[in-house]
mmCIF file of C-alpha atoms and ligand atoms in Angstrom:
data_model
loop_
_atom_site.group_PDB
_atom_site.id
_atom_site.type_symbol
_atom_site.label_atom_id
_atom_site.label_comp_id
_atom_site.label_asym_id
_atom_site.label_seq_id
_atom_site.Cartn_x
_atom_site.Cartn_y
_atom_site.Cartn_z
ATOM 1 C CA MET G 1 -8.357 18.694 3.298
ATOM 2 C CA GLU G 2 -6.411 20.206 6.118
ATOM 3 C CA LEU G 3 -3.227 18.312 7.109
ATOM 4 C CA PHE G 4 -4.562 16.759 10.302
ATOM 5 C CA GLU G 5 -7.721 15.662 8.502
ATOM 6 C CA VAL G 6 -5.562 13.958 5.869
ATOM 7 C CA ILE G 7 -3.534 12.219 8.550
ATOM 8 C CA ARG G 8 -6.738 11.000 10.188
ATOM 9 C CA ALA G 9 -8.279 9.969 6.859
ATOM 10 C CA ARG G 10 -5.354 7.847 5.693
ATOM 11 C CA GLN G 11 -5.859 4.181 6.245
ATOM 12 C CA SER G 12 -4.768 0.996 4.529
ATOM 13 C CA VAL G 13 -7.267 0.124 1.839
ATOM 14 C CA ARG G 14 -7.024 -3.304 0.250
ATOM 15 C CA ALA G 15 -9.713 -3.113 -2.448
ATOM 16 C CA TYR G 16 -9.720 -0.682 -5.377
ATOM 17 C CA GLN G 17 -12.154 0.334 -8.114
ATOM 18 C CA SER G 18 -11.242 -0.359 -11.738
ATOM 19 C CA ARG G 19 -11.170 3.415 -12.397
ATOM 20 C CA GLY G 20 -7.775 4.766 -13.452
ATOM 21 C CA ILE G 21 -5.756 7.655 -12.078
ATOM 22 C CA GLU G 22 -5.245 10.926 -13.950
ATOM 23 C CA ALA G 23 -1.760 12.132 -14.855
ATOM 24 C CA ASP G 24 -2.113 15.268 -12.713
ATOM 25 C CA GLN G 25 -3.087 13.163 -9.705
ATOM 26 C CA LEU G 26 -0.027 10.988 -10.174
ATOM 27 C CA ASN G 27 2.106 14.108 -10.565
ATOM 28 C CA ALA G 28 0.693 15.567 -7.353
ATOM 29 C CA ILE G 29 1.609 12.370 -5.475
ATOM 30 C CA LEU G 30 5.131 12.298 -6.893
ATOM 31 C CA SER G 31 5.620 16.025 -6.236
ATOM 32 C CA ALA G 32 4.599 15.532 -2.612
ATOM 33 C CA ALA G 33 7.118 12.695 -2.277
ATOM 34 C CA ASN G 34 9.712 14.988 -3.835
ATOM 35 C CA GLN G 35 9.126 17.501 -1.007
ATOM 36 C CA SER G 36 10.035 15.011 1.705
ATOM 37 C CA PRO G 37 13.182 15.618 3.722
ATOM 38 C CA SER G 38 16.249 13.475 3.116
ATOM 39 C CA ALA G 39 19.696 13.043 4.610
ATOM 40 C CA GLY G 40 21.925 15.777 3.208
ATOM 41 C CA ASN G 41 19.098 16.536 0.762
ATOM 42 C CA LEU G 42 20.488 13.715 -1.376
ATOM 43 C CA GLN G 43 17.036 12.214 -1.985
ATOM 44 C CA ALA G 44 18.676 8.808 -2.043
ATOM 45 C CA TYR G 45 15.675 6.954 -3.421
ATOM 46 C CA GLN G 46 14.102 6.079 -6.716
ATOM 47 C CA ILE G 47 10.391 5.673 -7.342
ATOM 48 C CA ILE G 48 9.441 3.035 -9.889
ATOM 49 C CA LEU G 49 6.024 3.408 -11.516
ATOM 50 C CA ILE G 50 4.216 0.314 -12.740
ATOM 51 C CA ARG G 51 0.955 0.622 -14.626
ATOM 52 C CA GLU G 52 1.056 -2.408 -16.917
ATOM 53 C CA GLN G 53 -1.352 -4.930 -15.466
ATOM 54 C CA PRO G 54 0.661 -8.026 -16.475
ATOM 55 C CA LEU G 55 3.687 -6.589 -14.670
ATOM 56 C CA ILE G 56 1.603 -5.734 -11.605
ATOM 57 C CA ARG G 57 0.312 -9.313 -11.560
ATOM 58 C CA GLU G 58 3.911 -10.569 -11.658
ATOM 59 C CA LEU G 59 4.744 -8.217 -8.797
ATOM 60 C CA VAL G 60 1.903 -9.721 -6.761
ATOM 61 C CA LYS G 61 3.757 -13.042 -6.805
ATOM 62 C CA ALA G 62 6.768 -11.332 -5.233
ATOM 63 C CA THR G 63 4.532 -10.066 -2.408
ATOM 64 C CA TYR G 64 3.582 -13.574 -1.270
ATOM 65 C CA ASN G 65 0.447 -13.302 -3.375
ATOM 66 C CA GLN G 66 -1.201 -10.240 -1.856
ATOM 67 C CA ASP G 67 -3.699 -10.392 -4.690
ATOM 68 C CA PHE G 68 -5.522 -7.149 -3.930
ATOM 69 C CA ILE G 69 -2.502 -5.217 -5.237
ATOM 70 C CA ALA G 70 -3.477 -6.252 -8.785
ATOM 71 C CA GLN G 71 -6.749 -4.292 -8.456
ATOM 72 C CA ALA G 72 -4.814 -1.022 -8.322
ATOM 73 C CA PRO G 73 -4.393 0.921 -11.583
ATOM 74 C CA ILE G 74 -0.868 1.909 -10.584
ATOM 75 C CA VAL G 75 1.780 0.680 -8.201
ATOM 76 C CA LEU G 76 4.738 2.693 -6.962
ATOM 77 C CA VAL G 77 7.836 0.925 -5.717
ATOM 78 C CA PHE G 78 10.006 3.057 -3.465
ATOM 79 C CA CYS G 79 13.640 2.020 -3.576
ATOM 80 C CA ALA G 80 16.487 3.119 -1.356
ATOM 81 C CA ASP G 81 19.509 4.239 -3.362
ATOM 82 C CA THR G 82 22.283 2.744 -1.281
ATOM 83 C CA GLU G 83 25.038 4.027 -3.577
ATOM 84 C CA ARG G 84 23.826 7.619 -3.632
ATOM 85 C CA SER G 85 23.711 7.888 0.147
ATOM 86 C CA GLY G 86 26.719 5.609 0.664
ATOM 87 C CA ALA G 87 28.905 7.808 -1.532
ATOM 88 C CA LYS G 88 28.531 10.635 0.980
ATOM 89 C CA TYR G 89 27.810 8.912 4.268
ATOM 90 C CA GLY G 90 29.496 5.526 3.920
ATOM 91 C CA GLU G 91 28.018 2.669 5.911
ATOM 92 C CA ALA G 92 25.387 4.838 7.697
ATOM 93 C CA GLY G 93 24.201 6.120 4.322
ATOM 94 C CA ARG G 94 24.050 2.672 2.710
ATOM 95 C CA ARG G 95 22.404 0.936 5.633
ATOM 96 C CA LEU G 96 20.159 3.571 7.200
ATOM 97 C CA PHE G 97 19.829 7.025 5.616
ATOM 98 C CA CYS G 98 18.744 5.851 2.169
ATOM 99 C CA VAL G 99 16.112 3.590 3.736
ATOM 100 C CA GLN G 100 14.866 6.494 5.816
ATOM 101 C CA ASP G 101 14.814 8.750 2.731
ATOM 102 C CA ALA G 102 12.746 6.206 0.799
ATOM 103 C CA THR G 103 10.314 5.525 3.627
ATOM 104 C CA ILE G 104 9.665 9.204 4.307
ATOM 105 C CA ALA G 105 8.974 9.718 0.605
ATOM 106 C CA THR G 106 6.531 6.804 0.752
ATOM 107 C CA ALA G 107 4.718 8.346 3.703
ATOM 108 C CA TYR G 108 4.411 11.695 1.909
ATOM 109 C CA ALA G 109 3.057 9.907 -1.171
ATOM 110 C CA GLN G 110 0.475 8.108 0.962
ATOM 111 C CA LEU G 111 -0.734 11.339 2.492
ATOM 112 C CA ALA G 112 -0.890 13.112 -0.864
ATOM 113 C CA ALA G 113 -2.915 10.243 -2.325
ATOM 114 C CA THR G 114 -5.283 10.454 0.659
ATOM 115 C CA ALA G 115 -5.709 14.204 0.167
ATOM 116 C CA LEU G 116 -6.813 13.471 -3.412
ATOM 117 C CA GLY G 117 -9.404 10.943 -2.207
ATOM 118 C CA LEU G 118 -7.254 8.045 -3.388
ATOM 119 C CA ALA G 119 -6.385 4.978 -1.351
ATOM 120 C CA THR G 120 -3.116 3.160 -0.726
ATOM 121 C CA CYS G 121 -1.691 0.327 1.281
ATOM 122 C CA TRP G 122 1.949 0.151 2.299
ATOM 123 C CA ILE G 123 3.313 -3.251 1.293
ATOM 124 C CA GLY G 124 6.409 -4.268 3.193
ATOM 125 C CA ALA G 125 6.078 -8.037 2.913
ATOM 126 C CA PHE G 126 7.789 -8.999 -0.317
ATOM 127 C CA ASP G 127 10.677 -11.042 -1.621
ATOM 128 C CA GLU G 128 13.318 -8.385 -2.208
ATOM 129 C CA LYS G 129 15.342 -10.432 -4.687
ATOM 130 C CA LYS G 130 12.259 -11.217 -6.766
ATOM 131 C CA VAL G 131 11.257 -7.546 -6.923
ATOM 132 C CA VAL G 132 14.784 -6.513 -7.916
ATOM 133 C CA GLY G 133 14.809 -9.131 -10.679
ATOM 134 C CA LEU G 134 11.316 -8.375 -11.940
ATOM 135 C CA LEU G 135 11.886 -4.622 -12.156
ATOM 136 C CA GLY G 136 15.458 -4.969 -13.413
ATOM 137 C CA LEU G 137 16.697 -2.638 -10.682
ATOM 138 C CA ARG G 138 20.283 -1.523 -11.036
ATOM 139 C CA THR G 139 22.865 -2.408 -8.440
ATOM 140 C CA GLY G 140 22.408 -0.325 -5.306
ATOM 141 C CA LEU G 141 18.640 0.105 -5.591
ATOM 142 C CA ARG G 142 16.859 -1.687 -2.778
ATOM 143 C CA PRO G 143 13.039 -1.845 -2.789
ATOM 144 C CA VAL G 144 11.702 -0.841 0.633
ATOM 145 C CA ALA G 145 8.006 -0.161 0.098
ATOM 146 C CA ILE G 146 5.447 -1.107 -2.526
ATOM 147 C CA LEU G 147 2.461 1.226 -2.779
ATOM 148 C CA PRO G 148 -0.632 0.295 -4.770
ATOM 149 C CA VAL G 149 -2.646 3.455 -5.446
ATOM 150 C CA GLY G 150 -6.268 3.470 -6.524
ATOM 151 C CA TRP G 151 -9.790 4.591 -5.804
ATOM 152 C CA PRO G 152 -11.098 2.929 -2.656
ATOM 153 C CA ALA G 153 -13.596 0.096 -3.054
ATOM 154 C CA GLU G 154 -13.909 -0.526 0.680
ATOM 155 C CA SER G 155 -14.119 1.458 3.865
ATOM 156 C CA PRO G 156 -12.366 -0.693 6.464
ATOM 157 C CA PRO G 157 -12.834 -0.145 10.188
ATOM 158 C CA ARG G 158 -10.205 2.074 11.773
ATOM 159 C CA THR G 159 -7.241 0.239 13.212
ATOM 160 C CA PRO G 160 -6.508 0.863 16.879
ATOM 161 C CA ARG G 161 -3.490 2.778 18.138
ATOM 162 C CA ARG G 162 -1.428 2.704 21.297
ATOM 163 C CA SER G 163 -2.058 5.708 23.465
ATOM 164 C CA VAL G 164 0.366 8.598 23.084
ATOM 165 C CA ASP G 165 1.214 8.166 26.773
ATOM 166 C CA GLU G 166 2.336 4.615 26.074
ATOM 167 C CA LEU G 167 4.473 5.343 23.041
ATOM 168 C CA MET G 168 6.014 8.530 24.383
ATOM 169 C CA SER G 169 8.310 8.794 27.333
ATOM 170 C CA GLU G 170 10.123 11.806 28.580
ATOM 171 C CA VAL G 171 13.648 11.767 29.847
ATOM 172 C CA ARG G 172 14.703 14.445 32.251
ATOM 173 C CA ARG G 173 18.119 15.148 33.640
ATOM 174 C CA PRO G 174 18.308 13.767 37.151
ATOM 175 C CA THR G 175 18.105 16.552 39.707
ATOM 176 C CA THR G 176 21.055 16.921 42.036
ATOM 177 C CA GLU G 177 18.779 15.654 44.832
ATOM 178 C CA SER G 178 17.753 12.406 43.083
ATOM 179 C CA ALA G 179 21.247 11.875 41.645
ATOM 180 C CA ARG G 180 22.523 11.809 45.187
ATOM 181 C CA GLY G 181 19.960 9.048 45.897
HETATM 182 C C1 FMN P 1 6.471 -1.155 7.109
HETATM 183 C C2 FMN P 1 5.043 -1.572 6.804
HETATM 184 C C3 FMN P 1 4.813 -2.780 6.179
HETATM 185 C C4 FMN P 1 3.500 -3.163 5.857
HETATM 186 N N1 FMN P 1 3.296 -4.296 5.110
HETATM 187 C C5 FMN P 1 2.044 -4.620 4.729
HETATM 188 C C6 FMN P 1 1.826 -5.704 3.846
HETATM 189 O O1 FMN P 1 2.745 -6.363 3.361
HETATM 190 N N2 FMN P 1 0.536 -5.994 3.506
HETATM 191 C C7 FMN P 1 -0.525 -5.272 3.969
HETATM 192 O O2 FMN P 1 -1.669 -5.590 3.599
HETATM 193 N N3 FMN P 1 -0.349 -4.214 4.795
HETATM 194 C C8 FMN P 1 0.909 -3.870 5.172
HETATM 195 N N4 FMN P 1 1.118 -2.755 5.958
HETATM 196 C C9 FMN P 1 -0.034 -1.943 6.406
HETATM 197 C C10 FMN P 1 -0.281 -2.124 7.901
HETATM 198 O O3 FMN P 1 -0.866 -3.376 8.116
HETATM 199 C C11 FMN P 1 -1.188 -0.979 8.380
HETATM 200 O O4 FMN P 1 -0.550 0.260 8.140
HETATM 201 C C12 FMN P 1 -1.499 -1.087 9.868
HETATM 202 O O5 FMN P 1 -2.255 -2.238 10.134
HETATM 203 C C13 FMN P 1 -2.279 0.123 10.381
HETATM 204 O O6 FMN P 1 -3.478 0.260 9.650
HETATM 205 P P1 FMN P 1 -3.806 1.597 8.828
HETATM 206 O O7 FMN P 1 -2.731 1.762 7.789
HETATM 207 O O8 FMN P 1 -5.164 1.347 8.223
HETATM 208 O O9 FMN P 1 -3.789 2.749 9.777
HETATM 209 C C14 FMN P 1 2.402 -2.355 6.252
HETATM 210 C C15 FMN P 1 2.668 -1.124 6.875
HETATM 211 C C16 FMN P 1 3.960 -0.720 7.120
HETATM 212 C C17 FMN P 1 4.205 0.650 7.706
#
């Protein structure tokens, strides 16, 4: 698929087939994430792979019981590495850059999965402390996005979007005329 087709094809899918995912498909998704840009090229994120069903079912509880996640053969948890970015950028790295790094990687992974015909849904509603505890994340790793990945078992209607005109605004320097009032 061409890039713009992939972007158009991606949508949140919340039902998956029982079919598993091949190792090369998983590798393609992770390699795409690995190509994403990051602050200072630090790649201040860690991707946690979960494919054991009992663990996925435990994870569901930490997502306020978004049960459909348990249908997915694999789940990726994208974590911001606050220490890695903080070591170079201090507060901005800990608070913002590592979160941006992790979210961009998540977006790349979503698009790569779509290009392979796979489906995902970005899960942002979860109890952070529970996820940290369940996955035994080391200090400094902060989960920011949970991504179930599987073969689609539904074709939901497209979600609407704001118009580009509404979400974009242009700022121009005031002309000398208008500046004078
Ligand atoms: C930051 C973020 C958090 C989200 N959290 C959830 C979530 O917890 N559960 C869920 O089912 N969908 C979640 N979504 C998916 C959105 O609902 C979805 O992207 C949006 O409705 C647009 O639909 P589309 O992805 O099909 O284009 C989240 C998306 C983002 C970007």
